[in-house]
Amino acid sequence: MKRFFQSRGFLKFKKNRGAVVASAVIAVYVLIGGWILVSEALAGIGVLEKPWISLGETLERVGPSEQPGIGQAQSYEKRLEDASFLLELADRALASQDVEAALLETRMAELHIAERPPDELRALVARAWTLYDEIWTSDVLADRPTIVADVATLEGVLDELFVVPDGYAGWRYAVRTSLGTDRQGRSILVRALYSIKVAAQIGMVTALISVLFGSLLGAAAGFFGGWVDGLVIWLYSTLSSVPYLVLLVLVAYLFTGGPLDGTLIP
């Protein structure tokens, strides 16, 4: 090992900052993807209660749509739109016949409606709607100091209505929303991290299949020669001449609507 670190190649690599940074990024990428795979395997055999990141978490709504990430500003119009979304969510839950069950359904990851009596919650919602209507029915949108104060007051009421638990759950929610949300209100960070695992799986399966078929075809061409060799050469030269995009569209069409993707075309 000492000899390796003192070798000419390693010293040359060490001086190349771009290569070092790229290698570090790749290492982190591989570690994250590997840990997600391992945690899913451990959860499958019962060693862990649940995986570090699951497919369900990538599809779970964690807040209003298109929330900004760290360091990104949000317009007051968008903040009011998010307030309207949360208030409508609370309204539907409080108007339900089974209020308790409806409130549970409004939970977005760790973000949930405060555990208060329904009457208190209705009072908070009514107060928030009053503030919301006052903002939109006045000329405060043209007065920056006024809208700053009014939107802050409205969001203060929403913080009483929708709460995030303290401790680890609150930290986890802050991490989930650190890069914002997409159009369906899903965590961009969680989806990005889980995509590493998907990319690693696809890469491994593709590499194994390529090595397997390539080795078999190459061995057959070298051993038999003649027309077998010509057939193998024709096969890979023909496939390599087809544009990858066209080939992917063809493969997707062939395997869509069949038993492989869980659907059948009548």
CSV table of C-alpha atoms in Angstrom, one decimal:
chain,number,residue,atom,x,y,z
A,1,MET,CA,0.0,0.0,0.0
A,2,LYS,CA,2.8,2.4,0.9
A,3,ARG,CA,4.4,1.7,-2.5
A,4,PHE,CA,1.2,2.5,-4.2
A,5,PHE,CA,0.9,5.9,-2.5
A,6,GLN,CA,4.5,6.7,-3.5
A,7,SER,CA,4.1,5.6,-7.1
A,8,ARG,CA,4.4,8.1,-9.9
A,9,GLY,CA,0.8,7.6,-11.1
A,10,PHE,CA,-0.7,8.4,-7.7
A,11,LEU,CA,1.5,11.4,-7.1
A,12,LYS,CA,0.4,12.7,-10.6
A,13,PHE,CA,-3.2,12.1,-9.7
A,14,LYS,CA,-2.8,13.9,-6.4
A,15,LYS,CA,-1.5,17.0,-8.1
A,16,ASN,CA,-4.6,17.1,-10.4
A,17,ARG,CA,-7.2,18.9,-8.2
A,18,GLY,CA,-10.0,18.3,-10.7
A,19,ALA,CA,-9.4,14.6,-10.7
A,20,VAL,CA,-9.3,14.5,-6.9
A,21,VAL,CA,-12.5,16.4,-6.6
A,22,ALA,CA,-14.2,14.3,-9.3
A,23,SER,CA,-13.0,11.1,-7.5
A,24,ALA,CA,-14.4,12.4,-4.2
A,25,VAL,CA,-17.8,13.1,-5.8
A,26,ILE,CA,-17.9,9.7,-7.3
A,27,ALA,CA,-17.0,8.1,-4.0
A,28,VAL,CA,-19.8,9.9,-2.2
A,29,TYR,CA,-22.2,9.0,-5.0
A,30,VAL,CA,-21.3,5.3,-4.7
A,31,LEU,CA,-21.4,5.4,-0.9
A,32,ILE,CA,-24.9,6.9,-0.9
A,33,GLY,CA,-26.3,4.5,-3.5
A,34,GLY,CA,-24.6,1.5,-1.7
A,35,TRP,CA,-26.0,2.5,1.7
A,36,ILE,CA,-29.6,2.8,0.3
A,37,LEU,CA,-29.3,-0.6,-1.2
A,38,VAL,CA,-27.9,-2.1,2.0
A,39,SER,CA,-30.5,-0.5,4.2
A,40,GLU,CA,-33.3,-1.8,1.9
A,41,ALA,CA,-31.8,-5.3,2.1
A,42,LEU,CA,-31.5,-5.1,5.9
A,43,ALA,CA,-35.0,-3.8,6.2
A,44,GLY,CA,-36.2,-6.7,4.1
A,45,ILE,CA,-34.7,-9.3,6.4
A,46,GLY,CA,-35.9,-7.4,9.5
A,47,VAL,CA,-32.6,-6.1,10.8
A,48,LEU,CA,-33.7,-2.5,10.3
A,49,GLU,CA,-37.2,-1.2,11.0
A,50,LYS,CA,-37.3,0.6,7.7
A,51,PRO,CA,-34.8,1.6,5.0
A,52,TRP,CA,-32.9,4.9,5.1
A,53,ILE,CA,-34.9,6.1,2.0
A,54,SER,CA,-37.8,4.1,0.6
A,55,LEU,CA,-39.6,4.4,-2.7
A,56,GLY,CA,-42.7,5.6,-0.8
A,57,GLU,CA,-40.9,8.6,0.6
A,58,THR,CA,-40.0,9.8,-2.9
A,59,LEU,CA,-43.7,9.9,-3.7
A,60,GLU,CA,-44.8,11.4,-0.4
A,61,ARG,CA,-46.0,15.0,-0.3
A,62,VAL,CA,-44.0,17.0,2.2
A,63,GLY,CA,-45.4,20.5,1.7
A,64,PRO,CA,-46.9,22.9,-0.9
A,65,SER,CA,-45.7,22.7,-4.5
A,66,GLU,CA,-42.5,24.3,-5.7
A,67,GLN,CA,-41.1,25.4,-2.4
A,68,PRO,CA,-37.7,27.1,-2.7
A,69,GLY,CA,-34.6,25.5,-1.3
A,70,ILE,CA,-31.9,27.0,1.0
A,71,GLY,CA,-30.8,30.4,-0.1
A,72,GLN,CA,-33.7,30.9,-2.6
A,73,ALA,CA,-36.2,33.7,-2.3
A,74,GLN,CA,-39.9,33.3,-2.8
A,75,SER,CA,-42.3,35.9,-4.0
A,76,TYR,CA,-45.1,37.2,-1.8
A,77,GLU,CA,-47.7,36.0,-4.3
A,78,LYS,CA,-46.3,32.5,-4.1
A,79,ARG,CA,-46.2,32.6,-0.3
A,80,LEU,CA,-49.9,33.6,-0.3
A,81,GLU,CA,-50.7,30.8,-2.8
A,82,ASP,CA,-49.0,28.3,-0.4
A,83,ALA,CA,-51.0,29.8,2.5
A,84,SER,CA,-54.2,29.3,0.5
A,85,PHE,CA,-53.3,25.6,-0.2
A,86,LEU,CA,-52.7,24.9,3.5
A,87,LEU,CA,-55.9,26.6,4.6
A,88,GLU,CA,-58.0,24.8,2.0
A,89,LEU,CA,-56.4,21.5,3.2
A,90,ALA,CA,-57.4,22.3,6.8
A,91,ASP,CA,-60.9,23.4,5.7
A,92,ARG,CA,-61.6,20.1,4.0
A,93,ALA,CA,-60.4,18.1,7.0
A,94,LEU,CA,-62.4,20.1,9.5
A,95,ALA,CA,-65.5,19.9,7.4
A,96,SER,CA,-65.3,16.1,7.2
A,97,GLN,CA,-67.6,13.9,9.3
A,98,ASP,CA,-64.7,12.1,10.8
A,99,VAL,CA,-62.5,15.0,11.7
A,100,GLU,CA,-59.8,13.0,13.5
A,101,ALA,CA,-59.3,10.7,10.6
A,102,ALA,CA,-59.3,13.5,8.1
A,103,LEU,CA,-56.7,15.5,10.0
A,104,LEU,CA,-54.4,12.4,9.9
A,105,GLU,CA,-54.8,12.3,6.1
A,106,THR,CA,-53.6,15.9,5.8
A,107,ARG,CA,-50.2,14.9,7.3
A,108,MET,CA,-47.3,15.7,4.9
A,109,ALA,CA,-44.3,13.8,6.2
A,110,GLU,CA,-43.6,15.3,9.6
A,111,LEU,CA,-45.7,18.4,9.0
A,112,HIS,CA,-49.1,18.0,10.5
A,113,ILE,CA,-52.1,20.0,11.8
A,114,ALA,CA,-51.7,20.9,15.5
A,115,GLU,CA,-53.3,18.5,18.0
A,116,ARG,CA,-56.0,20.9,19.3
A,117,PRO,CA,-59.7,20.7,19.7
A,118,PRO,CA,-61.6,21.1,16.3
A,119,ASP,CA,-63.2,24.4,17.5
A,120,GLU,CA,-59.7,25.9,18.2
A,121,LEU,CA,-58.5,24.8,14.8
A,122,ARG,CA,-61.5,26.3,13.1
A,123,ALA,CA,-60.9,29.6,14.8
A,124,LEU,CA,-57.3,29.6,13.6
A,125,VAL,CA,-58.4,28.8,10.1
A,126,ALA,CA,-61.0,31.6,10.2
A,127,ARG,CA,-58.4,34.0,11.5
A,128,ALA,CA,-56.0,33.1,8.8
A,129,TRP,CA,-58.6,33.4,6.0
A,130,THR,CA,-59.5,36.9,7.3
A,131,LEU,CA,-55.8,37.9,7.1
A,132,TYR,CA,-55.5,36.4,3.7
A,133,ASP,CA,-58.6,38.2,2.4
A,134,GLU,CA,-57.5,41.5,3.8
A,135,ILE,CA,-54.2,41.2,2.0
A,136,TRP,CA,-55.8,40.5,-1.4
A,137,THR,CA,-58.6,43.0,-1.1
A,138,SER,CA,-56.3,45.9,-0.2
A,139,ASP,CA,-53.5,47.7,-2.0
A,140,VAL,CA,-50.8,46.2,0.3
A,141,LEU,CA,-49.2,44.3,-2.6
A,142,ALA,CA,-47.9,47.6,-3.8
A,143,ASP,CA,-46.6,48.6,-0.4
A,144,ARG,CA,-43.5,46.5,0.5
A,145,PRO,CA,-43.3,47.3,4.2
A,146,THR,CA,-47.0,46.6,4.7
A,147,ILE,CA,-47.0,43.3,2.8
A,148,VAL,CA,-43.9,42.1,4.7
A,149,ALA,CA,-45.6,42.6,8.0
A,150,ASP,CA,-49.0,41.2,6.9
A,151,VAL,CA,-47.6,38.1,5.2
A,152,ALA,CA,-45.4,37.4,8.3
A,153,THR,CA,-48.5,37.7,10.5
A,154,LEU,CA,-50.4,35.3,8.3
A,155,GLU,CA,-47.5,32.8,8.3
A,156,GLY,CA,-47.4,33.1,12.1
A,157,VAL,CA,-51.0,31.9,12.3
A,158,LEU,CA,-50.1,29.0,9.9
A,159,ASP,CA,-47.2,28.0,12.1
A,160,GLU,CA,-49.8,27.6,14.9
A,161,LEU,CA,-52.0,25.6,12.7
A,162,PHE,CA,-49.4,23.4,10.9
A,163,VAL,CA,-46.6,22.3,13.2
A,164,VAL,CA,-43.4,20.3,12.9
A,165,PRO,CA,-42.3,18.2,15.8
A,166,ASP,CA,-39.1,18.9,17.7
A,167,GLY,CA,-36.0,16.8,17.9
A,168,TYR,CA,-35.0,14.3,15.3
A,169,ALA,CA,-38.4,14.5,13.4
A,170,GLY,CA,-38.0,18.2,13.0
A,171,TRP,CA,-34.4,17.9,11.8
A,172,ARG,CA,-35.5,15.2,9.3
A,173,TYR,CA,-38.2,17.4,7.9
A,174,ALA,CA,-35.7,20.3,7.6
A,175,VAL,CA,-33.4,18.1,5.6
A,176,ARG,CA,-36.2,16.8,3.4
A,177,THR,CA,-37.2,20.3,2.4
A,178,SER,CA,-33.7,21.7,2.2
A,179,LEU,CA,-33.7,21.6,-1.6
A,180,GLY,CA,-37.4,22.5,-1.9
A,181,THR,CA,-40.3,20.6,-3.4
A,182,ASP,CA,-41.5,19.8,-6.9
A,183,ARG,CA,-44.9,20.5,-8.6
A,184,GLN,CA,-46.5,17.7,-6.6
A,185,GLY,CA,-45.0,18.9,-3.3
A,186,ARG,CA,-42.5,16.0,-3.1
A,187,SER,CA,-39.0,16.4,-1.7
A,188,ILE,CA,-36.4,17.1,-4.3
A,189,LEU,CA,-33.6,16.0,-2.1
A,190,VAL,CA,-35.2,12.6,-1.3
A,191,ARG,CA,-35.9,12.0,-4.9
A,192,ALA,CA,-32.4,13.0,-5.9
A,193,LEU,CA,-30.8,10.7,-3.3
A,194,TYR,CA,-33.1,7.7,-4.3
A,195,SER,CA,-32.2,8.2,-7.9
A,196,ILE,CA,-28.6,7.4,-7.1
A,197,LYS,CA,-29.7,3.9,-6.0
A,198,VAL,CA,-31.8,3.5,-9.2
A,199,ALA,CA,-28.9,4.6,-11.4
A,200,ALA,CA,-26.6,2.2,-9.6
A,201,GLN,CA,-29.0,-0.7,-10.0
A,202,ILE,CA,-29.5,0.1,-13.7
A,203,GLY,CA,-25.7,0.4,-14.2
A,204,MET,CA,-24.9,-2.9,-12.5
A,205,VAL,CA,-27.6,-4.8,-14.3
A,206,THR,CA,-26.6,-3.3,-17.7
A,207,ALA,CA,-22.9,-4.0,-17.1
A,208,LEU,CA,-23.6,-7.7,-16.1
A,209,ILE,CA,-25.9,-8.3,-19.1
A,210,SER,CA,-23.4,-6.6,-21.4
A,211,VAL,CA,-20.5,-8.6,-20.1
A,212,LEU,CA,-22.5,-11.9,-20.2
A,213,PHE,CA,-23.8,-11.6,-23.7
A,214,GLY,CA,-20.6,-10.0,-25.0
A,215,SER,CA,-18.5,-12.8,-23.6
A,216,LEU,CA,-20.8,-15.6,-24.9
A,217,LEU,CA,-21.0,-14.1,-28.4
A,218,GLY,CA,-17.3,-13.3,-28.6
A,219,ALA,CA,-16.4,-16.8,-27.4
A,220,ALA,CA,-18.7,-18.4,-30.0
A,221,ALA,CA,-17.3,-16.2,-32.8
A,222,GLY,CA,-13.7,-17.1,-31.8
A,223,PHE,CA,-14.3,-20.8,-31.3
A,224,PHE,CA,-16.6,-21.6,-34.3
A,225,GLY,CA,-15.4,-18.9,-36.8
A,226,GLY,CA,-16.9,-19.0,-40.2
A,227,TRP,CA,-20.6,-18.0,-40.5
A,228,VAL,CA,-21.0,-17.7,-36.7
A,229,ASP,CA,-18.2,-15.1,-36.7
A,230,GLY,CA,-19.9,-13.3,-39.6
A,231,LEU,CA,-23.3,-13.4,-37.8
A,232,VAL,CA,-21.9,-12.0,-34.6
A,233,ILE,CA,-20.1,-9.2,-36.5
A,234,TRP,CA,-23.3,-8.4,-38.4
A,235,LEU,CA,-25.3,-8.4,-35.2
A,236,TYR,CA,-23.3,-5.9,-33.2
A,237,SER,CA,-22.4,-3.7,-36.2
A,238,THR,CA,-26.1,-3.5,-37.1
A,239,LEU,CA,-27.2,-2.7,-33.5
A,240,SER,CA,-24.4,-0.1,-33.1
A,241,SER,CA,-25.5,1.7,-36.2
A,242,VAL,CA,-29.0,2.2,-34.8
A,243,PRO,CA,-29.3,5.6,-32.9
A,244,TYR,CA,-29.6,4.9,-29.2
A,245,LEU,CA,-32.7,7.1,-28.8
A,246,VAL,CA,-34.6,5.2,-31.6
A,247,LEU,CA,-33.5,1.9,-30.0
A,248,LEU,CA,-34.8,3.0,-26.6
A,249,VAL,CA,-38.1,4.0,-28.0
A,250,LEU,CA,-38.5,0.7,-29.7
A,251,VAL,CA,-37.6,-1.3,-26.6
A,252,ALA,CA,-40.0,0.8,-24.5
A,253,TYR,CA,-42.8,0.2,-27.0
A,254,LEU,CA,-42.1,-3.6,-27.1
A,255,PHE,CA,-42.3,-3.9,-23.3
A,256,THR,CA,-45.2,-1.5,-22.6
A,257,GLY,CA,-48.7,-2.9,-22.2
A,258,GLY,CA,-47.5,-6.5,-21.4
A,259,PRO,CA,-46.9,-8.7,-18.4
A,260,LEU,CA,-43.4,-7.3,-17.8
A,261,ASP,CA,-44.7,-3.8,-16.7
A,262,GLY,CA,-47.8,-5.2,-15.0
A,263,THR,CA,-50.4,-4.1,-17.6
A,264,LEU,CA,-52.1,-5.8,-20.4
A,265,ILE,CA,-53.5,-4.2,-23.5
A,266,PRO,CA,-57.0,-5.7,-24.2
